[in-house]
Short mmCIF file of C-alpha atoms and ligand atoms in Angstrom, two decimals:
data_model
loop_
_atom_site.label_atom_id
_atom_site.label_comp_id
_atom_site.label_asym_id
_atom_site.label_seq_id
_atom_site.Cartn_x
_atom_site.Cartn_y
_atom_site.Cartn_z
CA THR A 199 38.63 -23.59 -20.57
CA VAL A 200 38.96 -22.09 -17.12
CA ALA A 201 36.06 -19.94 -15.96
CA SER A 202 37.21 -16.36 -15.51
CA LEU A 203 37.67 -15.46 -11.88
CA VAL A 204 36.93 -12.20 -10.14
CA GLU A 205 37.60 -11.26 -6.55
CA ARG A 206 34.62 -10.35 -4.40
CA GLY A 207 34.69 -9.76 -0.68
CA GLY A 208 38.14 -11.25 -0.54
CA VAL A 209 37.18 -14.46 -2.32
CA GLN A 210 37.81 -15.71 -5.80
CA ILE A 211 34.59 -16.51 -7.58
CA ALA A 212 33.72 -17.55 -11.07
CA ARG A 213 32.35 -14.60 -12.98
CA ASP A 214 29.45 -16.76 -14.10
CA ASP A 215 28.41 -17.44 -10.50
CA VAL A 216 27.03 -13.97 -10.39
CA VAL A 217 23.47 -14.41 -11.57
CA ARG A 218 22.38 -10.81 -11.58
CA ASP A 219 23.49 -8.17 -14.02
CA GLU A 220 25.33 -6.17 -11.38
CA PRO A 221 28.51 -8.13 -10.87
CA THR A 222 28.86 -7.27 -7.17
CA ASN A 223 25.25 -7.83 -6.12
CA ASN A 224 23.67 -11.26 -6.27
CA ILE A 225 20.43 -10.46 -4.48
CA PRO A 226 17.28 -10.98 -6.57
CA ASP A 227 14.07 -9.05 -5.95
CA THR A 228 12.40 -12.14 -4.46
CA ILE A 229 14.91 -11.87 -1.61
CA PHE A 230 14.96 -8.09 -1.26
CA THR A 231 11.22 -8.07 -0.72
CA LYS A 232 11.66 -10.28 2.36
CA LEU A 233 13.74 -7.65 4.19
CA GLY A 234 11.72 -6.12 6.97
CA MET A 235 8.99 -8.79 7.05
CA GLN A 236 10.11 -9.77 10.57
CA LEU A 237 8.02 -12.91 10.98
CA HIS A 238 9.80 -13.44 14.31
CA ARG A 239 8.21 -10.29 15.73
CA ARG A 240 4.63 -11.39 15.02
CA ASN A 241 3.17 -12.86 18.19
CA GLN A 242 0.49 -14.82 16.31
CA HIS A 243 2.88 -16.29 13.78
CA PRO A 244 4.43 -19.71 14.49
CA ILE A 245 7.95 -18.21 14.31
CA GLY A 246 7.03 -15.46 16.80
CA ILE A 247 5.18 -17.91 19.06
CA LEU A 248 8.24 -20.15 19.15
CA LYS A 249 10.57 -17.21 19.84
CA ASN A 250 8.39 -16.21 22.79
CA ALA A 251 8.33 -19.79 24.14
CA ILE A 252 12.14 -19.85 24.09
CA TYR A 253 12.21 -16.45 25.80
CA ASP A 254 9.95 -17.91 28.51
CA TYR A 255 12.40 -20.73 29.10
CA PHE A 256 15.33 -18.36 29.55
CA ASP A 257 13.36 -15.87 31.66
CA THR A 258 12.21 -18.63 34.02
CA ASN A 259 15.50 -20.46 34.34
CA TYR A 260 17.89 -17.51 34.31
CA GLU A 261 15.91 -14.85 36.19
CA ASN A 262 15.58 -12.56 33.18
CA LYS A 263 19.36 -12.32 32.91
CA PHE A 264 19.35 -12.71 29.11
CA VAL A 265 19.02 -9.46 27.19
CA LYS A 266 16.99 -9.88 24.01
CA PHE A 267 17.67 -8.41 20.59
CA ASP A 268 15.22 -9.07 17.78
CA ASP A 269 15.44 -5.90 15.70
CA LEU A 270 19.03 -5.83 14.45
CA CYS A 271 19.46 -4.99 10.78
CA PRO A 272 20.08 -8.07 8.61
CA ILE A 273 22.42 -6.07 6.38
CA VAL A 274 25.85 -6.50 7.93
CA SER A 275 29.48 -6.15 6.92
CA VAL A 276 31.60 -9.04 5.69
CA LYS A 277 33.71 -8.33 8.76
CA GLU A 278 30.76 -8.86 11.13
CA ASN A 279 29.37 -11.88 9.33
CA PHE A 280 32.68 -13.70 8.82
CA ASP A 281 35.92 -12.09 10.08
CA ASP A 282 34.71 -11.26 13.59
CA VAL A 283 33.63 -14.87 14.16
CA LEU A 284 36.93 -16.21 12.75
CA VAL A 285 35.56 -17.71 9.53
CA PRO A 286 38.73 -18.42 7.48
CA PRO A 287 39.29 -16.31 4.32
CA ASP A 288 38.83 -19.33 2.03
CA HIS A 289 35.75 -20.82 3.74
CA VAL A 290 33.03 -21.84 1.25
CA SER A 291 30.34 -19.96 3.14
CA ARG A 292 31.96 -16.71 1.97
CA SER A 293 31.42 -17.50 -1.71
CA TYR A 294 28.93 -15.71 -3.94
CA ASN A 295 27.40 -19.11 -4.45
CA ASP A 296 26.41 -19.44 -0.78
CA THR A 297 25.93 -15.89 0.50
CA TYR A 298 23.97 -12.85 -0.71
CA TYR A 299 26.28 -9.89 -1.28
CA ILE A 300 25.05 -6.31 -1.54
CA ASP A 301 28.57 -5.19 -2.43
CA PRO A 302 31.99 -6.72 -1.81
CA GLN A 303 32.00 -5.55 1.84
CA THR A 304 28.32 -6.01 2.68
CA VAL A 305 26.11 -9.09 2.95
CA LEU A 306 22.72 -10.21 4.14
CA ARG A 307 23.73 -12.00 7.35
CA CYS A 308 23.89 -15.76 6.89
CA HIS A 309 23.67 -16.39 10.63
CA THR A 310 22.82 -14.49 13.78
CA SER A 311 26.41 -15.13 14.91
CA ALA A 312 27.16 -11.98 12.87
CA HIS A 313 26.13 -9.98 15.97
CA GLN A 314 28.08 -11.89 18.63
CA ALA A 315 31.29 -9.88 18.58
CA GLU A 316 29.65 -6.48 18.60
CA ILE A 317 27.26 -7.24 21.44
CA LEU A 318 30.06 -8.81 23.48
CA SER A 319 32.20 -5.71 22.90
CA ARG A 320 29.39 -3.58 24.26
CA GLY A 321 29.79 -5.48 27.53
CA HIS A 322 26.77 -7.81 27.40
CA ARG A 323 27.36 -11.21 28.98
CA HIS A 324 24.01 -12.97 28.50
CA PHE A 325 21.99 -12.36 25.38
CA LEU A 326 19.66 -13.78 22.75
CA VAL A 327 19.60 -12.49 19.17
CA THR A 328 16.69 -13.42 16.90
CA GLY A 329 16.47 -12.49 13.26
CA ASP A 330 16.00 -13.36 9.62
CA VAL A 331 19.06 -14.91 7.96
CA TYR A 332 19.80 -15.43 4.27
CA ARG A 333 21.49 -18.27 2.43
CA ARG A 334 21.61 -19.28 -1.21
CA ASP A 335 20.52 -22.90 -1.37
CA SER A 336 18.73 -25.58 -3.32
CA ILE A 337 14.93 -25.93 -3.21
CA ASP A 338 12.87 -28.42 -1.22
CA SER A 339 10.19 -28.44 1.48
CA THR A 340 12.65 -27.71 4.31
CA HIS A 341 14.96 -25.17 2.62
CA TYR A 342 14.15 -21.57 1.87
CA PRO A 343 16.71 -18.81 1.17
CA VAL A 344 15.36 -16.74 4.07
CA PHE A 345 14.84 -18.29 7.49
CA HIS A 346 15.10 -17.34 11.14
CA GLN A 347 17.67 -18.10 13.79
CA MET A 348 18.08 -17.46 17.48
CA GLU A 349 21.55 -17.02 18.87
CA GLY A 350 22.32 -17.37 22.57
CA VAL A 351 25.54 -16.33 24.28
CA CYS A 352 26.48 -16.73 27.95
CA VAL A 353 29.77 -15.53 29.47
CA PHE A 354 31.32 -16.88 32.68
CA SER A 355 34.05 -15.38 34.89
CA PRO A 356 36.69 -17.46 36.71
CA GLU A 357 34.73 -17.35 39.98
CA ASP A 358 31.85 -19.15 38.24
CA TRP A 359 33.88 -22.30 37.55
CA GLU A 360 36.78 -22.17 40.02
CA SER A 361 34.91 -23.89 42.83
CA SER A 362 33.64 -26.63 40.47
CA GLY A 363 37.04 -28.31 40.12
CA LYS A 364 36.68 -28.19 36.33
CA ASP A 365 38.48 -25.95 33.90
CA GLY A 366 36.52 -23.14 32.29
CA THR A 367 35.96 -24.93 28.99
CA ALA A 368 34.65 -28.14 30.55
CA TYR A 369 32.44 -26.11 32.87
CA ALA A 370 30.96 -24.07 30.00
CA ALA A 371 30.43 -27.15 27.80
CA GLU A 372 28.54 -28.90 30.58
CA ASP A 373 26.43 -25.84 31.37
CA LEU A 374 25.65 -25.39 27.68
CA LYS A 375 24.41 -28.95 27.26
CA LYS A 376 22.32 -28.76 30.40
CA CYS A 377 20.75 -25.50 29.24
CA LEU A 378 19.89 -26.78 25.76
CA GLU A 379 18.60 -30.16 26.91
CA GLY A 380 16.31 -28.24 29.25
CA LEU A 381 15.18 -26.05 26.35
CA ALA A 382 14.44 -29.09 24.18
CA ARG A 383 12.33 -30.60 26.98
CA HIS A 384 10.56 -27.27 27.49
CA LEU A 385 9.59 -27.23 23.80
CA PHE A 386 9.07 -30.92 23.03
CA GLY A 387 8.38 -32.60 26.36
CA ALA A 388 10.19 -35.86 26.95
CA VAL A 389 12.21 -36.44 23.80
CA GLU A 390 15.23 -38.53 22.92
CA MET A 391 18.28 -36.38 22.21
CA ARG A 392 21.83 -36.90 21.13
CA TRP A 393 24.94 -34.74 20.86
CA ILE A 394 27.12 -34.89 17.76
CA ASP A 395 30.66 -33.50 17.68
CA THR A 396 31.09 -31.05 14.84
CA TYR A 397 33.12 -28.04 13.71
CA PHE A 398 32.40 -24.31 13.69
CA PRO A 399 35.14 -21.71 13.24
CA PHE A 400 33.88 -19.75 16.27
CA THR A 401 33.57 -22.52 18.87
CA ASP A 402 35.75 -25.29 20.25
CA PRO A 403 34.55 -27.83 21.19
CA SER A 404 31.50 -27.65 18.90
CA PHE A 405 28.33 -29.74 19.01
CA GLU A 406 25.05 -30.30 17.24
CA LEU A 407 21.93 -31.33 19.08
CA GLU A 408 19.61 -33.78 17.40
CA ILE A 409 16.22 -34.84 18.63
CA TYR A 410 14.35 -37.97 17.69
CA PHE A 411 11.03 -37.02 16.19
CA LYS A 412 8.68 -39.06 14.05
CA GLU A 413 11.24 -41.80 13.48
CA LYS A 414 13.99 -39.43 12.38
CA TRP A 415 16.98 -37.72 13.97
CA LEU A 416 16.53 -34.01 13.36
CA GLU A 417 19.35 -31.50 13.66
CA VAL A 418 17.99 -28.56 15.60
CA LEU A 419 20.97 -26.43 16.59
CA GLY A 420 24.69 -25.82 16.51
CA CYS A 421 26.62 -24.70 19.57
CA GLY A 422 29.89 -24.80 21.44
CA VAL A 423 32.39 -23.10 23.70
CA THR A 424 33.36 -19.73 22.23
CA GLU A 425 36.86 -19.42 20.77
CA GLN A 426 39.10 -17.53 23.18
CA GLU A 427 40.17 -15.13 20.41
CA ILE A 428 36.62 -13.78 20.14
CA LEU A 429 36.46 -13.20 23.88
CA LYS A 430 39.89 -11.58 23.95
CA ARG A 431 38.94 -9.10 21.24
CA SER A 432 35.78 -8.15 23.12
CA GLY A 433 37.49 -7.44 26.44
CA ASN A 434 36.72 -10.82 28.00
CA SER A 435 40.27 -12.20 28.15
CA ASP A 436 39.89 -14.07 31.44
CA ASN A 437 36.39 -15.30 30.74
CA VAL A 438 34.84 -18.31 29.06
CA ALA A 439 31.56 -18.41 27.12
CA TRP A 440 29.17 -20.69 25.33
CA ALA A 441 27.08 -19.92 22.26
CA PHE A 442 24.34 -21.60 20.30
CA GLY A 443 22.41 -20.87 17.10
CA LEU A 444 19.12 -22.58 16.41
CA GLY A 445 16.94 -22.61 13.32
CA LEU A 446 13.41 -21.54 14.18
CA GLU A 447 11.69 -22.91 11.04
CA ARG A 448 13.08 -26.40 11.65
CA LEU A 449 11.66 -26.47 15.14
CA ALA A 450 8.41 -24.79 14.19
CA MET A 451 7.74 -27.25 11.36
CA VAL A 452 7.92 -30.07 13.89
CA LEU A 453 6.09 -28.35 16.73
CA PHE A 454 3.20 -27.08 14.61
CA ASP A 455 3.14 -29.88 12.04
CA ILE A 456 3.82 -27.47 9.16
CA PRO A 457 4.67 -29.57 6.10
CA ASP A 458 6.34 -27.00 3.85
CA ILE A 459 8.66 -24.12 4.74
CA ARG A 460 7.02 -21.80 2.18
CA LEU A 461 3.88 -21.73 4.33
CA PHE A 462 5.58 -19.45 6.89
CA TRP A 463 5.46 -16.70 4.25
CA SER A 464 1.82 -17.23 3.34
CA SER A 465 -0.65 -14.46 4.05
CA ASP A 466 -3.55 -16.79 3.26
CA GLU A 467 -5.99 -16.56 6.16
CA ARG A 468 -6.46 -20.29 6.08
CA PHE A 469 -2.86 -20.43 7.32
CA THR A 470 -2.53 -17.33 9.49
CA SER A 471 -5.82 -17.82 11.35
CA GLN A 472 -4.77 -21.18 12.78
CA PHE A 473 -2.22 -19.84 15.29
CA TRP A 474 -2.67 -18.00 18.57
CA GLU A 475 -0.36 -15.93 20.70
CA GLY A 476 1.25 -18.03 23.43
CA GLN A 477 -0.02 -21.34 22.03
CA LEU A 478 2.95 -23.49 21.20
CA GLY A 479 2.28 -26.67 19.28
CA ILE A 480 -1.21 -26.17 17.87
CA LYS A 481 -1.29 -28.68 15.02
CA PHE A 482 -1.68 -27.07 11.63
CA LYS A 483 -4.51 -28.51 9.54
CA ALA A 484 -3.64 -28.49 5.85
CA PHE A 485 -6.49 -26.67 4.12
CA SER A 486 -6.07 -28.68 1.00
CA LYS A 487 -3.37 -30.43 -0.90
CA TYR A 488 -3.26 -29.19 -4.43
CA PRO A 489 -1.65 -31.53 -6.92
CA PRO A 490 1.99 -31.00 -7.88
CA CYS A 491 3.01 -30.77 -11.51
CA TYR A 492 6.41 -32.08 -12.58
CA LYS A 493 8.54 -30.73 -15.43
CA ASP A 494 11.93 -32.10 -16.42
CA MET A 495 14.70 -30.23 -18.14
CA SER A 496 18.11 -31.44 -19.35
CA PHE A 497 21.14 -29.42 -20.30
CA TRP A 498 24.92 -29.60 -20.74
CA ILE A 499 26.50 -27.78 -17.84
CA ASN A 500 29.64 -25.61 -17.91
CA GLU A 501 32.43 -25.31 -15.29
CA SER A 502 30.72 -22.55 -13.38
CA PHE A 503 27.32 -24.23 -13.13
CA THR A 504 25.96 -24.58 -9.59
CA GLU A 505 22.67 -25.89 -8.33
CA ASN A 506 22.21 -22.79 -6.13
CA ASN A 507 22.36 -20.55 -9.22
CA LEU A 508 19.87 -22.76 -11.01
CA CYS A 509 17.49 -22.60 -8.07
CA GLU A 510 17.82 -18.83 -7.88
CA VAL A 511 16.82 -18.48 -11.53
CA ILE A 512 13.86 -20.81 -11.05
CA ARG A 513 12.73 -19.02 -7.92
CA GLY A 514 13.07 -15.70 -9.68
CA ILE A 515 10.43 -16.85 -12.15
CA ALA A 516 8.17 -19.18 -10.22
CA GLY A 517 8.55 -17.66 -6.73
CA ASP A 518 6.84 -19.77 -4.10
CA LEU A 519 5.11 -21.87 -6.76
CA VAL A 520 8.21 -24.04 -6.96
CA GLU A 521 8.23 -26.77 -4.35
CA GLU A 522 11.29 -28.81 -5.19
CA VAL A 523 14.14 -29.03 -7.68
CA THR A 524 15.80 -32.45 -7.86
CA LEU A 525 18.72 -33.73 -9.91
CA ILE A 526 17.35 -36.93 -11.43
CA ASP A 527 20.06 -37.74 -13.97
CA ASN A 528 23.74 -36.89 -14.29
CA PHE A 529 26.18 -38.30 -16.83
CA THR A 530 29.39 -37.39 -18.65
CA ASN A 531 29.85 -38.39 -22.28
CA LYS A 532 33.02 -39.54 -24.04
CA LYS A 533 33.90 -35.96 -24.96
CA GLY A 534 33.81 -35.04 -21.27
CA MET A 535 30.58 -33.04 -21.48
CA THR A 536 28.33 -33.38 -18.45
CA SER A 537 24.57 -33.41 -18.70
CA HIS A 538 22.17 -32.80 -15.83
CA CYS A 539 18.48 -33.49 -15.79
CA TYR A 540 16.46 -31.66 -13.15
CA ARG A 541 12.87 -32.34 -12.16
CA ILE A 542 10.99 -29.24 -11.05
CA ALA A 543 7.89 -29.72 -8.92
CA TYR A 544 5.43 -26.85 -9.18
CA ARG A 545 2.72 -26.64 -6.57
CA SER A 546 0.85 -23.79 -4.96
CA MET A 547 0.10 -23.95 -1.25
CA GLU A 548 -3.08 -21.99 -1.86
CA ARG A 549 -4.76 -23.00 -5.11
CA SER A 550 -4.71 -25.27 -8.17
CA LEU A 551 -2.39 -24.19 -10.96
CA THR A 552 -3.60 -24.33 -14.54
CA ASP A 553 -1.70 -26.14 -17.31
CA ASP A 554 -1.25 -22.86 -19.16
CA GLU A 555 0.25 -21.18 -16.15
CA ILE A 556 2.72 -24.01 -15.56
CA ASN A 557 3.69 -24.22 -19.22
CA ASP A 558 4.34 -20.49 -19.16
CA LEU A 559 6.54 -20.77 -16.10
CA GLN A 560 8.45 -23.69 -17.56
CA TRP A 561 8.98 -21.89 -20.85
CA ASN A 562 10.41 -18.90 -19.01
CA VAL A 563 12.57 -21.11 -16.85
CA ARG A 564 14.07 -22.82 -19.91
CA GLU A 565 14.74 -19.48 -21.55
CA GLN A 566 16.42 -17.89 -18.54
CA VAL A 567 18.37 -20.96 -17.48
CA GLN A 568 19.87 -20.94 -20.94
CA SER A 569 20.59 -17.23 -21.12
CA LYS A 570 21.68 -16.57 -17.52
CA LEU A 571 23.57 -19.76 -16.77
CA ASN A 572 25.06 -20.25 -20.23
CA VAL A 573 24.14 -23.91 -20.37
CA VAL A 574 23.03 -25.74 -23.51
CA LEU A 575 19.51 -27.14 -23.35
CA ARG A 576 19.03 -30.62 -24.73
N1 LIG B 759 26.10 -19.92 13.35
C1 LIG B 759 25.97 -21.36 13.34
C2 LIG B 759 25.09 -21.74 12.10
O1 LIG B 759 24.42 -20.91 11.58
C3 LIG B 759 25.31 -21.90 14.58
C4 LIG B 759 26.14 -21.67 15.80
C5 LIG B 759 25.97 -20.54 16.59
C6 LIG B 759 27.09 -22.60 16.16
C7 LIG B 759 26.73 -20.35 17.72
C8 LIG B 759 27.87 -22.42 17.28
C9 LIG B 759 27.68 -21.30 18.06
O2 LIG B 759 25.08 -22.87 11.66
#
């Protein structure tokens, strides 16, 4: 059978992808309660400390030219989040599976790029936008449905590049790379870096910057030369611009040695008391490592099953007590039925969990996975 489709925000989605009762709103309470927390505006919080360190870099190197926004509402229109930055109508990021919709025209921004077009139209030519962004995703120690990004945009006029002998695009691309390599050195000291060609709907060419840290290449930001269409619409027809968007948690986990992304949301003093305003790179000392507890569950999936929906249900019950959800087995039988087995790791950052507590959580998870996702437990 074909899953029934409904249209939301201009996209076709499976009716079953909508986890919540209200068919046009897929935002659970665990997410709503994060609105307004503004970790990036706390000067003693690692996210705020990092934001301020990046501000310092731009203030010093660009004579305070960059105007800063860090208080823009995370509730934006579909137009701002997607259309204005040229995200195609059928792009996956628009789906109810990937983005939190308040109603068919309104989302929780999934990137700070949602503010580019408006700020450009207001005439700004150099700006930084910091804020909380929201994405439906799977669960592990580096992914959380709310995180923070900083967007940077810099516009050039013909006189900026004409004397360089380059065209505007080449000039902006070079300036962009120089700026971001400088930022990476400002934050990390002497690090190995590499540029990867990539694709974003709003930039061309587009790049990712990776830095080599603890024996791994780590993607820290996306960037590129702004699509001319965006500039044209904002009254910048003759100009050229670059833009970047960087994930603050990613960088902060490395800079402060924070092992799990859930810790940023902890109000436990043993976490919050370790950081000081203006002190980038204090190494976090884990107060204790409580043991994880693993529970497996297997079920026959249906056509509309997605891992993001599963994770949302689990998070709705276990909150920040769930550390990781991993697919450990996947097979299709002769009748064409597909079975998934997921391993759920429960672990508190702050205390030991009791067996009773975990069994309770797991019982609820099994119940709700069955009833909300319409899968058949095995
Ligand atoms: N918005 C992109 C993301 O969230 C990052 C980005 C910003 C890329 C600006 C290019 C230019 O992944």
